CSV table of C-alpha atoms in Angstrom, one decimal:
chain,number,residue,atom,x,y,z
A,1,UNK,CA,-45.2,-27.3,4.5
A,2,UNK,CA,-43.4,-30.7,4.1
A,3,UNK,CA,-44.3,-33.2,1.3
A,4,UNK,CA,-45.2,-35.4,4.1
A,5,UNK,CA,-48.1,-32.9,5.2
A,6,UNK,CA,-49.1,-32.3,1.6
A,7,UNK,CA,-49.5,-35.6,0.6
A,8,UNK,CA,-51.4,-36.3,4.2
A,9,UNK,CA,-54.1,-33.7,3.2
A,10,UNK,CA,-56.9,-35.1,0.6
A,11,UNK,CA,-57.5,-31.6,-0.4
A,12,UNK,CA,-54.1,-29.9,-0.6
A,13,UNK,CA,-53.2,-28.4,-4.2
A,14,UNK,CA,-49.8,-31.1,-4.0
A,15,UNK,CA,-52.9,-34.0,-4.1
A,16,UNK,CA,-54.8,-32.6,-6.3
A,17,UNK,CA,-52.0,-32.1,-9.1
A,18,UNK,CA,-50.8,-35.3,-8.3
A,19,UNK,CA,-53.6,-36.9,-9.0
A,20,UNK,CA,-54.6,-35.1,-11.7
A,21,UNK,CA,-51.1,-35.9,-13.2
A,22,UNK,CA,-50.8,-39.7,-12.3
A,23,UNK,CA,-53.9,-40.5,-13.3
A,24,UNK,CA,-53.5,-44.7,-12.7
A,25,UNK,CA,-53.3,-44.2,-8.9
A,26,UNK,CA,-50.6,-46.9,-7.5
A,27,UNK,CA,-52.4,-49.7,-8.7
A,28,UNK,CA,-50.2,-50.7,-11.4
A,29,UNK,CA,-46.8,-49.8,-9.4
A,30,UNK,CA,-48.1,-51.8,-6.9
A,31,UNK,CA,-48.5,-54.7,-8.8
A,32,UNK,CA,-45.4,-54.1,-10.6
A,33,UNK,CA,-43.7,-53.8,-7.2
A,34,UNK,CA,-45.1,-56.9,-5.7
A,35,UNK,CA,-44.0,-59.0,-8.5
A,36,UNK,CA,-40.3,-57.9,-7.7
A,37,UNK,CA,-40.9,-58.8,-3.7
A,38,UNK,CA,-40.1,-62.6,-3.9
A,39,UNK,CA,-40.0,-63.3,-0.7
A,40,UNK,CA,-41.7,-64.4,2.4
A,41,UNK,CA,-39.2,-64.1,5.0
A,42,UNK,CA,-39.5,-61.0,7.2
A,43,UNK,CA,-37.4,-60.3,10.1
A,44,UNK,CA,-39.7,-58.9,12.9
A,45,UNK,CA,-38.8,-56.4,15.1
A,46,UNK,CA,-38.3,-58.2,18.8
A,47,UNK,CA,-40.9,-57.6,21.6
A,48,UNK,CA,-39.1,-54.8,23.5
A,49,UNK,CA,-39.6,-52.9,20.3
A,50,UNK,CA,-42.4,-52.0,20.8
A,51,UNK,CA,-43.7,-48.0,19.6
A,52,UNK,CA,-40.6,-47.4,19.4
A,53,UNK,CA,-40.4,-49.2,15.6
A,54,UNK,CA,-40.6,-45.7,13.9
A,55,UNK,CA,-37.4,-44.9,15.9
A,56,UNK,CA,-35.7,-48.2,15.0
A,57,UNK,CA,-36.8,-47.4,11.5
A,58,UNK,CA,-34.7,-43.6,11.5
A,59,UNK,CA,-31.9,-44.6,12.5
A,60,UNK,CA,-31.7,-47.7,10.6
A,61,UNK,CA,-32.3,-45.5,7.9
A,62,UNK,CA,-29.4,-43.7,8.9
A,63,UNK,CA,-27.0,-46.2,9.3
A,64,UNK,CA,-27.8,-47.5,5.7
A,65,UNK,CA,-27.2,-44.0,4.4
A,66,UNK,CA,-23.4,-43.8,6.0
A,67,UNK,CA,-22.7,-47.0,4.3
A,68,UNK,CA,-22.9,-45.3,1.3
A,69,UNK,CA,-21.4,-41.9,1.9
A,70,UNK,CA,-20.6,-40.6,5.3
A,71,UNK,CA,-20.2,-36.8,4.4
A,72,UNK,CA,-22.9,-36.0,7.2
A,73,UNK,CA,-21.6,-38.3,10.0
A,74,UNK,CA,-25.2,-36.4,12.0
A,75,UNK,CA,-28.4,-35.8,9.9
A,76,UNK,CA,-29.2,-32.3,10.1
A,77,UNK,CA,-32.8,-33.1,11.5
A,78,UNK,CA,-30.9,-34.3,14.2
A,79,UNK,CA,-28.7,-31.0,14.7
A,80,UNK,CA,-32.0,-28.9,14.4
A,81,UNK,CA,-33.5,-31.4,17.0
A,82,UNK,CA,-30.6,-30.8,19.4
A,83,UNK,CA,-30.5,-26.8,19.0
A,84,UNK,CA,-34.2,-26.7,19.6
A,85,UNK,CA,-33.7,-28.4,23.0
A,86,UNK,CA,-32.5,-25.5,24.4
A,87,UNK,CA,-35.6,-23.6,24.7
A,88,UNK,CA,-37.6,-26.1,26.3
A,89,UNK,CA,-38.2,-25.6,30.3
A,90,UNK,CA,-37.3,-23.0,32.8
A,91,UNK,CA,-35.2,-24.5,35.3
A,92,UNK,CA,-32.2,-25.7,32.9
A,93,UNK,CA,-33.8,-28.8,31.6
A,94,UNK,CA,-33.5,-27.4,27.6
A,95,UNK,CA,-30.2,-26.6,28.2
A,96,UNK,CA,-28.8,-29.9,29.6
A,97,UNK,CA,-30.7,-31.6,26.8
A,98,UNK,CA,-28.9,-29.2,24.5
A,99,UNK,CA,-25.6,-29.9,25.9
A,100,UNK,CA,-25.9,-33.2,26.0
A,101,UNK,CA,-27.6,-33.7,22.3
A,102,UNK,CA,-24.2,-32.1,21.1
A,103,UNK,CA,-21.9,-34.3,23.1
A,104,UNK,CA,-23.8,-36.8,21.3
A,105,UNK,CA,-23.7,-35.1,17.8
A,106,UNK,CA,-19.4,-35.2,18.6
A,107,UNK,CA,-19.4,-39.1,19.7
A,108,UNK,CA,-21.3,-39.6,16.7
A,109,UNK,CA,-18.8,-37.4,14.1
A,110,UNK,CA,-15.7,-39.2,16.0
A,111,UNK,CA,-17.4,-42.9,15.6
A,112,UNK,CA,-18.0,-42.8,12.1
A,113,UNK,CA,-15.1,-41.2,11.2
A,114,UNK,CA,-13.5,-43.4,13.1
A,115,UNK,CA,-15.0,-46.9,11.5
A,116,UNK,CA,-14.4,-45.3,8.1
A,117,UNK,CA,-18.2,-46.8,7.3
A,118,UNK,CA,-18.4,-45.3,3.7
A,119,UNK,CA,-15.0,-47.2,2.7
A,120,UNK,CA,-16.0,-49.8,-0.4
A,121,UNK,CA,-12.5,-52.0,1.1
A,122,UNK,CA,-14.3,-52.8,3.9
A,123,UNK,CA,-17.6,-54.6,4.4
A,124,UNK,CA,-21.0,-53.0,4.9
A,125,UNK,CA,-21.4,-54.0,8.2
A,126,UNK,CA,-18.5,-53.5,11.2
A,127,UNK,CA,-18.1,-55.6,14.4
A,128,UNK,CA,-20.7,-56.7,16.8
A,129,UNK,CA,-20.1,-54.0,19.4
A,130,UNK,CA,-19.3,-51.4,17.6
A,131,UNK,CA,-22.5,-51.8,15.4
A,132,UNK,CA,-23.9,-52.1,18.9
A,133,UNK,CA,-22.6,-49.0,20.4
A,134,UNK,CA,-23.4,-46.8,16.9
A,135,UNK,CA,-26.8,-47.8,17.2
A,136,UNK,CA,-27.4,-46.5,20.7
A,137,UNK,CA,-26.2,-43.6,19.1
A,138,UNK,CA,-28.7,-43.4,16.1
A,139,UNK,CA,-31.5,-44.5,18.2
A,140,UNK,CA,-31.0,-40.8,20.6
A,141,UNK,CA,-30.1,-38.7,17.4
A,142,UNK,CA,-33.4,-40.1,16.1
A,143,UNK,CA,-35.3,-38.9,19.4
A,144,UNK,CA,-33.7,-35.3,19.3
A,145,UNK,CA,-35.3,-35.7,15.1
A,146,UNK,CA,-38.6,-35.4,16.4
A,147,UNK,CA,-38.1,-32.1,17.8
A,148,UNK,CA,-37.5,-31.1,14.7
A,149,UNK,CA,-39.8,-33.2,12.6
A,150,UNK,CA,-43.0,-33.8,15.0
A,151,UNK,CA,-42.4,-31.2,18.1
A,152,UNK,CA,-46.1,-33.1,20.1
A,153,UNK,CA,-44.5,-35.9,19.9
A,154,UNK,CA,-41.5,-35.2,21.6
A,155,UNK,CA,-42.5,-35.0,25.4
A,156,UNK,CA,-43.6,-38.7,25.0
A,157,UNK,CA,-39.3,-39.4,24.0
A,158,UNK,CA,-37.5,-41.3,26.4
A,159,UNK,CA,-34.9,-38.9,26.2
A,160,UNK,CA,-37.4,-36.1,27.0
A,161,UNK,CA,-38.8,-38.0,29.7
A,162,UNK,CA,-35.5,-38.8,31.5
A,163,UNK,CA,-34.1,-35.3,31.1
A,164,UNK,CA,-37.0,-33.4,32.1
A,165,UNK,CA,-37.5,-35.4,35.6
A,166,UNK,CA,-33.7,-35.8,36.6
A,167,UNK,CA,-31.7,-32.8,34.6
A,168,UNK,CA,-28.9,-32.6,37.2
A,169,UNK,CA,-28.1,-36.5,36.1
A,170,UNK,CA,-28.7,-36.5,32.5
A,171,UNK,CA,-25.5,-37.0,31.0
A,172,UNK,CA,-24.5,-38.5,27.6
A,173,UNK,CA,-23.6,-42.0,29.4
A,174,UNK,CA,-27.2,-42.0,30.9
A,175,UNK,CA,-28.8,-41.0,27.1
A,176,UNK,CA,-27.3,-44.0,25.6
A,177,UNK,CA,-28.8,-46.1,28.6
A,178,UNK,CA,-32.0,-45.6,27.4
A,179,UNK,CA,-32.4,-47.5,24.0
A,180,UNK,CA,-34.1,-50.7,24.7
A,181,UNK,CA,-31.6,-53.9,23.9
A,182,UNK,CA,-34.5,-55.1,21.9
A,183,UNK,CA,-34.4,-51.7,19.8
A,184,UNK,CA,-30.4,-51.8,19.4
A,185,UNK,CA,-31.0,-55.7,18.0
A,186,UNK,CA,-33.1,-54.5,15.4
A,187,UNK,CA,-31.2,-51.3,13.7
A,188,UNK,CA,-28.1,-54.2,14.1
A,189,UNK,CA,-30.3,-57.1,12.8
A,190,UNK,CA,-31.4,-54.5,10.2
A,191,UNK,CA,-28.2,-53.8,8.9
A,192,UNK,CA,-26.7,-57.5,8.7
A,193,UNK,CA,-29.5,-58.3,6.4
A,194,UNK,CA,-28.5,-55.4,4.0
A,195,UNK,CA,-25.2,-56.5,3.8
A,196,UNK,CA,-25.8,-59.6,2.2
A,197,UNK,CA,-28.5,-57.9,0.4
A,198,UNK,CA,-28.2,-56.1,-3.5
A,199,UNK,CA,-28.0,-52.8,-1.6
A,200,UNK,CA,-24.5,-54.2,-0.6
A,201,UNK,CA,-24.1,-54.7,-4.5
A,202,UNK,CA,-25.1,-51.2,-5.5
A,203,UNK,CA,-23.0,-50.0,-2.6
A,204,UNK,CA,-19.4,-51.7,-4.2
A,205,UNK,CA,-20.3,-50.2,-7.9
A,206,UNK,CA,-20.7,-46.5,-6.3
A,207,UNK,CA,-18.2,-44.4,-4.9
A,208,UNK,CA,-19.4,-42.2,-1.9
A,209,UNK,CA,-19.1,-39.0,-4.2
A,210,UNK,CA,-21.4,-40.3,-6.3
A,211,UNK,CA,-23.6,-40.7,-3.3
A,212,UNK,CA,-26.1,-37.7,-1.7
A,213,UNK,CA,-27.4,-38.9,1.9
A,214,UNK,CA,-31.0,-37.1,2.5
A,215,UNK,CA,-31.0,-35.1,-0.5
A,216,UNK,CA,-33.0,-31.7,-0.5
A,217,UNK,CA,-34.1,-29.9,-3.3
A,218,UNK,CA,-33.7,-26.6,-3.8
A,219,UNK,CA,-36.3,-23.4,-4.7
A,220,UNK,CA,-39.1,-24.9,-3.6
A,221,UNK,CA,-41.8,-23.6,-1.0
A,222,UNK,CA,-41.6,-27.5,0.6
A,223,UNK,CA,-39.6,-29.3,2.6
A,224,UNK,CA,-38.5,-32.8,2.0
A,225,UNK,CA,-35.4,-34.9,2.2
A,226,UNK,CA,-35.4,-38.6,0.1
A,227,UNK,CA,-33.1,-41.1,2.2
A,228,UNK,CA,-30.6,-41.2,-0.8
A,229,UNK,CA,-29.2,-40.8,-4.4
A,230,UNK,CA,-26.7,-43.2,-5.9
A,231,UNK,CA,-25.2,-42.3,-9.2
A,232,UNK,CA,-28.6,-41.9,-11.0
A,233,UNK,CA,-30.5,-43.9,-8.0
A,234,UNK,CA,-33.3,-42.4,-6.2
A,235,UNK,CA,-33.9,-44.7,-3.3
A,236,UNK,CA,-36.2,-44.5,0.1
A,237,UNK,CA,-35.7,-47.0,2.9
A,238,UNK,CA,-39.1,-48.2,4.5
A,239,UNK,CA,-38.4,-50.3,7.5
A,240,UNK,CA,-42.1,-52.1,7.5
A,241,UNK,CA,-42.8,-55.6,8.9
A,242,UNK,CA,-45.6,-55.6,6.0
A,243,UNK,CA,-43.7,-55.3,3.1
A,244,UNK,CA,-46.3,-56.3,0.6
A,245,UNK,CA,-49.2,-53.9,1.9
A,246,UNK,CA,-45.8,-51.1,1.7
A,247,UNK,CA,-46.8,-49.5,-2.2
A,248,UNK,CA,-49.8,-47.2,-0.9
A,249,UNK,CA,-50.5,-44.2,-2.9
A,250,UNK,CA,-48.6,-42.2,0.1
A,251,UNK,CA,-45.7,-43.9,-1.0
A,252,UNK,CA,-45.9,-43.8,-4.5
A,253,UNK,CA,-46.6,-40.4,-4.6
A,254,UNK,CA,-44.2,-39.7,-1.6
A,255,UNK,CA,-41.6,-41.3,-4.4
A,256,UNK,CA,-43.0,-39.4,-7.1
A,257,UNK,CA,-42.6,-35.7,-5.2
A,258,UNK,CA,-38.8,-36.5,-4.6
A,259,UNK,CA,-38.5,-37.2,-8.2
A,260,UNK,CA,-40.0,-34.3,-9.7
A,261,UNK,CA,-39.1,-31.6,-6.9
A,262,UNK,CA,-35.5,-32.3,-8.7
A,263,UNK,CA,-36.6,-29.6,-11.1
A,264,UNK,CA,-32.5,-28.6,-12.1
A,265,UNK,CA,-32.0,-32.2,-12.4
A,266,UNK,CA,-29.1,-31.5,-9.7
A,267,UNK,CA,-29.0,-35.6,-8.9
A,268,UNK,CA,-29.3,-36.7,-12.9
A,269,UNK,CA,-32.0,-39.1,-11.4
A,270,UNK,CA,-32.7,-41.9,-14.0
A,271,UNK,CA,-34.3,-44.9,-11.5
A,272,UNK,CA,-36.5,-44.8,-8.6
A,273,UNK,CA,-36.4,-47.5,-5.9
A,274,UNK,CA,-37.4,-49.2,-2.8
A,275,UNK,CA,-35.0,-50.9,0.0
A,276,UNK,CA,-37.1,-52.8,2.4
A,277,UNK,CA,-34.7,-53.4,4.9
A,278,UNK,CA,-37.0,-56.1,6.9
A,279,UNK,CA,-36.5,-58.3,3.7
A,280,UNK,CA,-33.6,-57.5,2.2
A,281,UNK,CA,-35.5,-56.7,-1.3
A,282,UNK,CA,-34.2,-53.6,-3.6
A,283,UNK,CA,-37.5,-52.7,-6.1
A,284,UNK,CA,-36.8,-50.6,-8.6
A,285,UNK,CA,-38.1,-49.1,-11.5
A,286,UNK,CA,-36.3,-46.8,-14.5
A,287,UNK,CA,-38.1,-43.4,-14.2
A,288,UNK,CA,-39.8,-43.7,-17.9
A,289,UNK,CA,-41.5,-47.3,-16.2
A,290,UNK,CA,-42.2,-45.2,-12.9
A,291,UNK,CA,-44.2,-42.8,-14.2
A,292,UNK,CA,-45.6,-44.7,-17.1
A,293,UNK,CA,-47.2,-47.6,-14.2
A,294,UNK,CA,-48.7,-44.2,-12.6
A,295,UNK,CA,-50.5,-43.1,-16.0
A,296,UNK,CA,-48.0,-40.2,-16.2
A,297,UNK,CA,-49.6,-39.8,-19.9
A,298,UNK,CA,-50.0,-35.9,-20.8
A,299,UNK,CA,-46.2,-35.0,-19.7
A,300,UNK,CA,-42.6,-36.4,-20.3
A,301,UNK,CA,-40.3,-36.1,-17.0
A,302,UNK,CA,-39.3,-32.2,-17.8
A,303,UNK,CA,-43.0,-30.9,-18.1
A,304,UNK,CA,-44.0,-32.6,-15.1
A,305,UNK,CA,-41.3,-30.8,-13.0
A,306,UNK,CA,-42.3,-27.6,-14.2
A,307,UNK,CA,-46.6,-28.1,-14.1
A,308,UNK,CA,-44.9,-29.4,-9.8
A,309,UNK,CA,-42.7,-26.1,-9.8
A,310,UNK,CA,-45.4,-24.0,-10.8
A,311,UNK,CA,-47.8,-25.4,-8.3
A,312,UNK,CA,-44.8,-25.4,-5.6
A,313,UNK,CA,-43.7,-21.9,-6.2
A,314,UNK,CA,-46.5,-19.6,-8.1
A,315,UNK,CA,-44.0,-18.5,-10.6
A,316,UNK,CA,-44.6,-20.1,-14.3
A,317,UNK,CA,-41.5,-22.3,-15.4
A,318,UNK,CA,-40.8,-23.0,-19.1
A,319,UNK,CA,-39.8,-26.4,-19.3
A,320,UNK,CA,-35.9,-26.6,-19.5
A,321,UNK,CA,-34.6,-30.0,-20.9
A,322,UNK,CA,-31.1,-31.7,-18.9
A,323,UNK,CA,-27.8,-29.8,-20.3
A,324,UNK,CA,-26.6,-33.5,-21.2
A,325,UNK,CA,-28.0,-36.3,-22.5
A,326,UNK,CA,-30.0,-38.5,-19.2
A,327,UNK,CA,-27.4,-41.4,-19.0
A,328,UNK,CA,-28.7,-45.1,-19.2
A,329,UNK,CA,-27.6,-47.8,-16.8
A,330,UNK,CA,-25.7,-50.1,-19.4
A,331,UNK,CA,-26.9,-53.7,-19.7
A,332,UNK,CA,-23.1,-55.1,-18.9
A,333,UNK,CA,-21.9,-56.1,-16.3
A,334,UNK,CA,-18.9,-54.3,-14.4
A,335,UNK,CA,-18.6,-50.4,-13.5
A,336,UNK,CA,-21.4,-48.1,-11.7
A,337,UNK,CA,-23.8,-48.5,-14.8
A,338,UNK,CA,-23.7,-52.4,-14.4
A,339,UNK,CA,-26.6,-54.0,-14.9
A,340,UNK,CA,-29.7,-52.4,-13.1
A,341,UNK,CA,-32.9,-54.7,-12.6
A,342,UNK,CA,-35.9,-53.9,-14.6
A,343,UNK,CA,-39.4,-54.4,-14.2
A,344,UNK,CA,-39.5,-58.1,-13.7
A,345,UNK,CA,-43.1,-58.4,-15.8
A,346,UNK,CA,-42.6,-59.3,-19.9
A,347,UNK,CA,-42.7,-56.0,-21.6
A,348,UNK,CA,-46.4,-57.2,-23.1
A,349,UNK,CA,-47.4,-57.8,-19.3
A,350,UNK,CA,-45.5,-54.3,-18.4
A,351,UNK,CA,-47.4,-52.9,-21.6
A,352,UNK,CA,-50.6,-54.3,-20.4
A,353,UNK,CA,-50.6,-53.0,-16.8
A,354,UNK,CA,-49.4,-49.4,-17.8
A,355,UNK,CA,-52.1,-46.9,-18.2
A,356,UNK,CA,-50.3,-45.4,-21.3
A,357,UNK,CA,-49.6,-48.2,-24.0
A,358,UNK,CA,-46.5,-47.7,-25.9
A,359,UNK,CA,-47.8,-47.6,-29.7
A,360,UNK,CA,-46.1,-49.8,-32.0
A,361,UNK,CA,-43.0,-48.4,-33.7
A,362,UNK,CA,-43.0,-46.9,-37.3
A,363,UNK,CA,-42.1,-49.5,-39.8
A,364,UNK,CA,-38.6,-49.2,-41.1
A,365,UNK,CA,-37.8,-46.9,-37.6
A,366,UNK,CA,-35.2,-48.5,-34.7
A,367,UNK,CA,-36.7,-45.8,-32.1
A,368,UNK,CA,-38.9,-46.1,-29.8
A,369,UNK,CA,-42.4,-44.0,-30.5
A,370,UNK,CA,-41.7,-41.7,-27.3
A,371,UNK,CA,-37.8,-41.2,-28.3
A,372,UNK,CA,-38.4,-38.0,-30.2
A,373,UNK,CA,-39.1,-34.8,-28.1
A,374,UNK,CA,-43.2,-34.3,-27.2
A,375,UNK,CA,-44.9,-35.9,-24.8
A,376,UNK,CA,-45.8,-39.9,-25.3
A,377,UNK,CA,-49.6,-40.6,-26.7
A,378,UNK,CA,-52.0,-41.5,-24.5
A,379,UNK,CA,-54.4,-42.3,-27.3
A,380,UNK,CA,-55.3,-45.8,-26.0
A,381,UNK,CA,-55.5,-45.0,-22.3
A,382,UNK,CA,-59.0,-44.4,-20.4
């Protein structure tokens, strides 16, 4: 099962925890993350768009992640898509598809290599043409994805669609024919807007080994890849054209699985975010506010993980704090930990629209209540 289908189901056991757990619902985060969207300007996808906007949106998605580290040149969706090709059809048609998916997965390895796009001395975004041209590319990786990801869906693919009635003629050059012009625009338009956007800013403080594109996680019974980790950053790309309806309880949740399905801590995750990459806007939140605006109340970060693992895996988990202190973005500027932004709300508004209330300190005490080890009180929440 993927986290996807979980969280699709109103009745699955990753629900029910979840809600059970995060007791506020998204409200709050919502509100929290529409405060921190301050703007109105939306680039909309052009006409000749069309269905295909989920398409734009993966390989937009995956464009955004080479910028950052370009370790993976193909996602492995992609490669999964392409060897799953090959059984498709009787008369060849699989096997062209297959042949041609990994001339495409090569091109793709060569080109990105080739533009160096995870080098911090040069800009986010490349030249015209070339951005052009990678798209194309992206656009038909992300078709051989939904093999992988959706198989129904796949028959409807223009790539399926041209391969399966001409397979003596479908070659690589007639693949990256197919993208609409209108489709390439966007991914391109997509990606100019992020490089005058803060991701471009989070992008110069990293280095690409401090970056994971689609992390996994490890020993559990679910699959599910985030878009990307920077240095303590757990961020998801949503390509939406209504970036204001975008914090559903899908999404917060969706956000929430990726964060505790990190049970070893492997990515040292200590802020969750948004990139809408219609408006430019980064949302973030540091993983104490995340789960505080969800009513995480009756478990600190570690417990949670291990109530998920349990519920994941069957086996009982004993909560086992990080081997190292969680590191704190600093509040300087300069270096990876530069300044990170915070909720944008007052603390008493943040205070206000959390489920859990932070009590006041002790007198005399320079800690915050929930700095010592148990779980935070809930005693003034509903």
């Amino acid at each position: 099962m993927s986290l996807v289908d979980g969280l699709r189901s109103p009745h699955s056991p990753l629900r029910r925890v979840l809600a059970r757990e995060l007791s506020a619902g998204p409200g709050p985060l919502r509100q929290n993350y529409r405060a921190q969207h301050r703007t109105d300007h939306v680039l909309l996808p052009p006409p000749g768009v069309g269905a295909g906007a989920g398409t734009v949106g993966t390989a937009i998605d995956q464009r955004l992640r080479l910028a950052f580290t370009a370790a993976a040149p193909v996602d492995d969706a992609a490669l999964i898509g392409i060897e799953l090709t090959g059984r498709i059809g009787s008369h060849g048609e699989g096997l062209r598809m297959r042949a041609v998916g990994n001339e495409l997965a090569a091109r793709m390895t060569e080109t990105v290599q080739g533009l160096d796009l995870d080098n911090r001395d040069l800009p986010l975004d490349r030249a015209q043409d070339e951005e052009e041209d990678l798209a194309r590319m992206l656009i038909a990786a992300a078709w051989y994805q939904v093999l992988a990801r959706t198989p129904i869906g796949f028959a409807y693919t223009p790539l399926a669609k041209a391969a399966l009635q001409d397979p003596r003629n479908f070659t690589l050059t007639r693949l990256l024919q197919l993208p609409h012009p209108d489709m390439v625009d966007d991914v391109v338009n997509q990606l100019h807007k992020a490089a005058h956007s803060p991701l471009q800013d989070e992008r110069a403080r990293t280095r690409p080994g401090d970056c994971h594109g689609g992390p996994t996680f490890a020993g559990a019974r679910i699959t599910a890849d985030a878009d990307l980790t920077v240095d303590g950053l757990l961020l998801d790309f949503k390509s939406t054209r209504h970036p204001l309806k975008e914090m559903s309880q899908r999404t917060a949740w969706q956000l929430a699985g990726y964060l505790l399905l990190d049970a070893a801590d492997v990515y040292r995750i200590d802020t969750v975010g948004l990139y809408l990459t219609r408006t430019g806007v980064l949302a973030s939140w540091p993983v104490e506010d995340f789960l505080d605006l969800l009513g995480a109340c009756r478990h600190d970060l570690t417990e949670l993980r291990a109530v998920f693992r349990e519920l994941l895996t069957g086996c009982h988990a004993t909560p086992t704090p990080p081997t190292s202190p969680r590191r704190k973005r600093s509040t300087t500027s300069g270096g990876c930990w530069s300044a990170w932004p915070r909720s944008p709300l007052p603390d008493a508004a943040r205070s206000a629209s959390s489920p859990c209330p932070r009590p006041p300190a002790a007198p005399g005490s320079s800690a915050p209540p929930d700095a010592a080890n148990g779980p935070r009180s809930c005693a003034n929440a509903d």
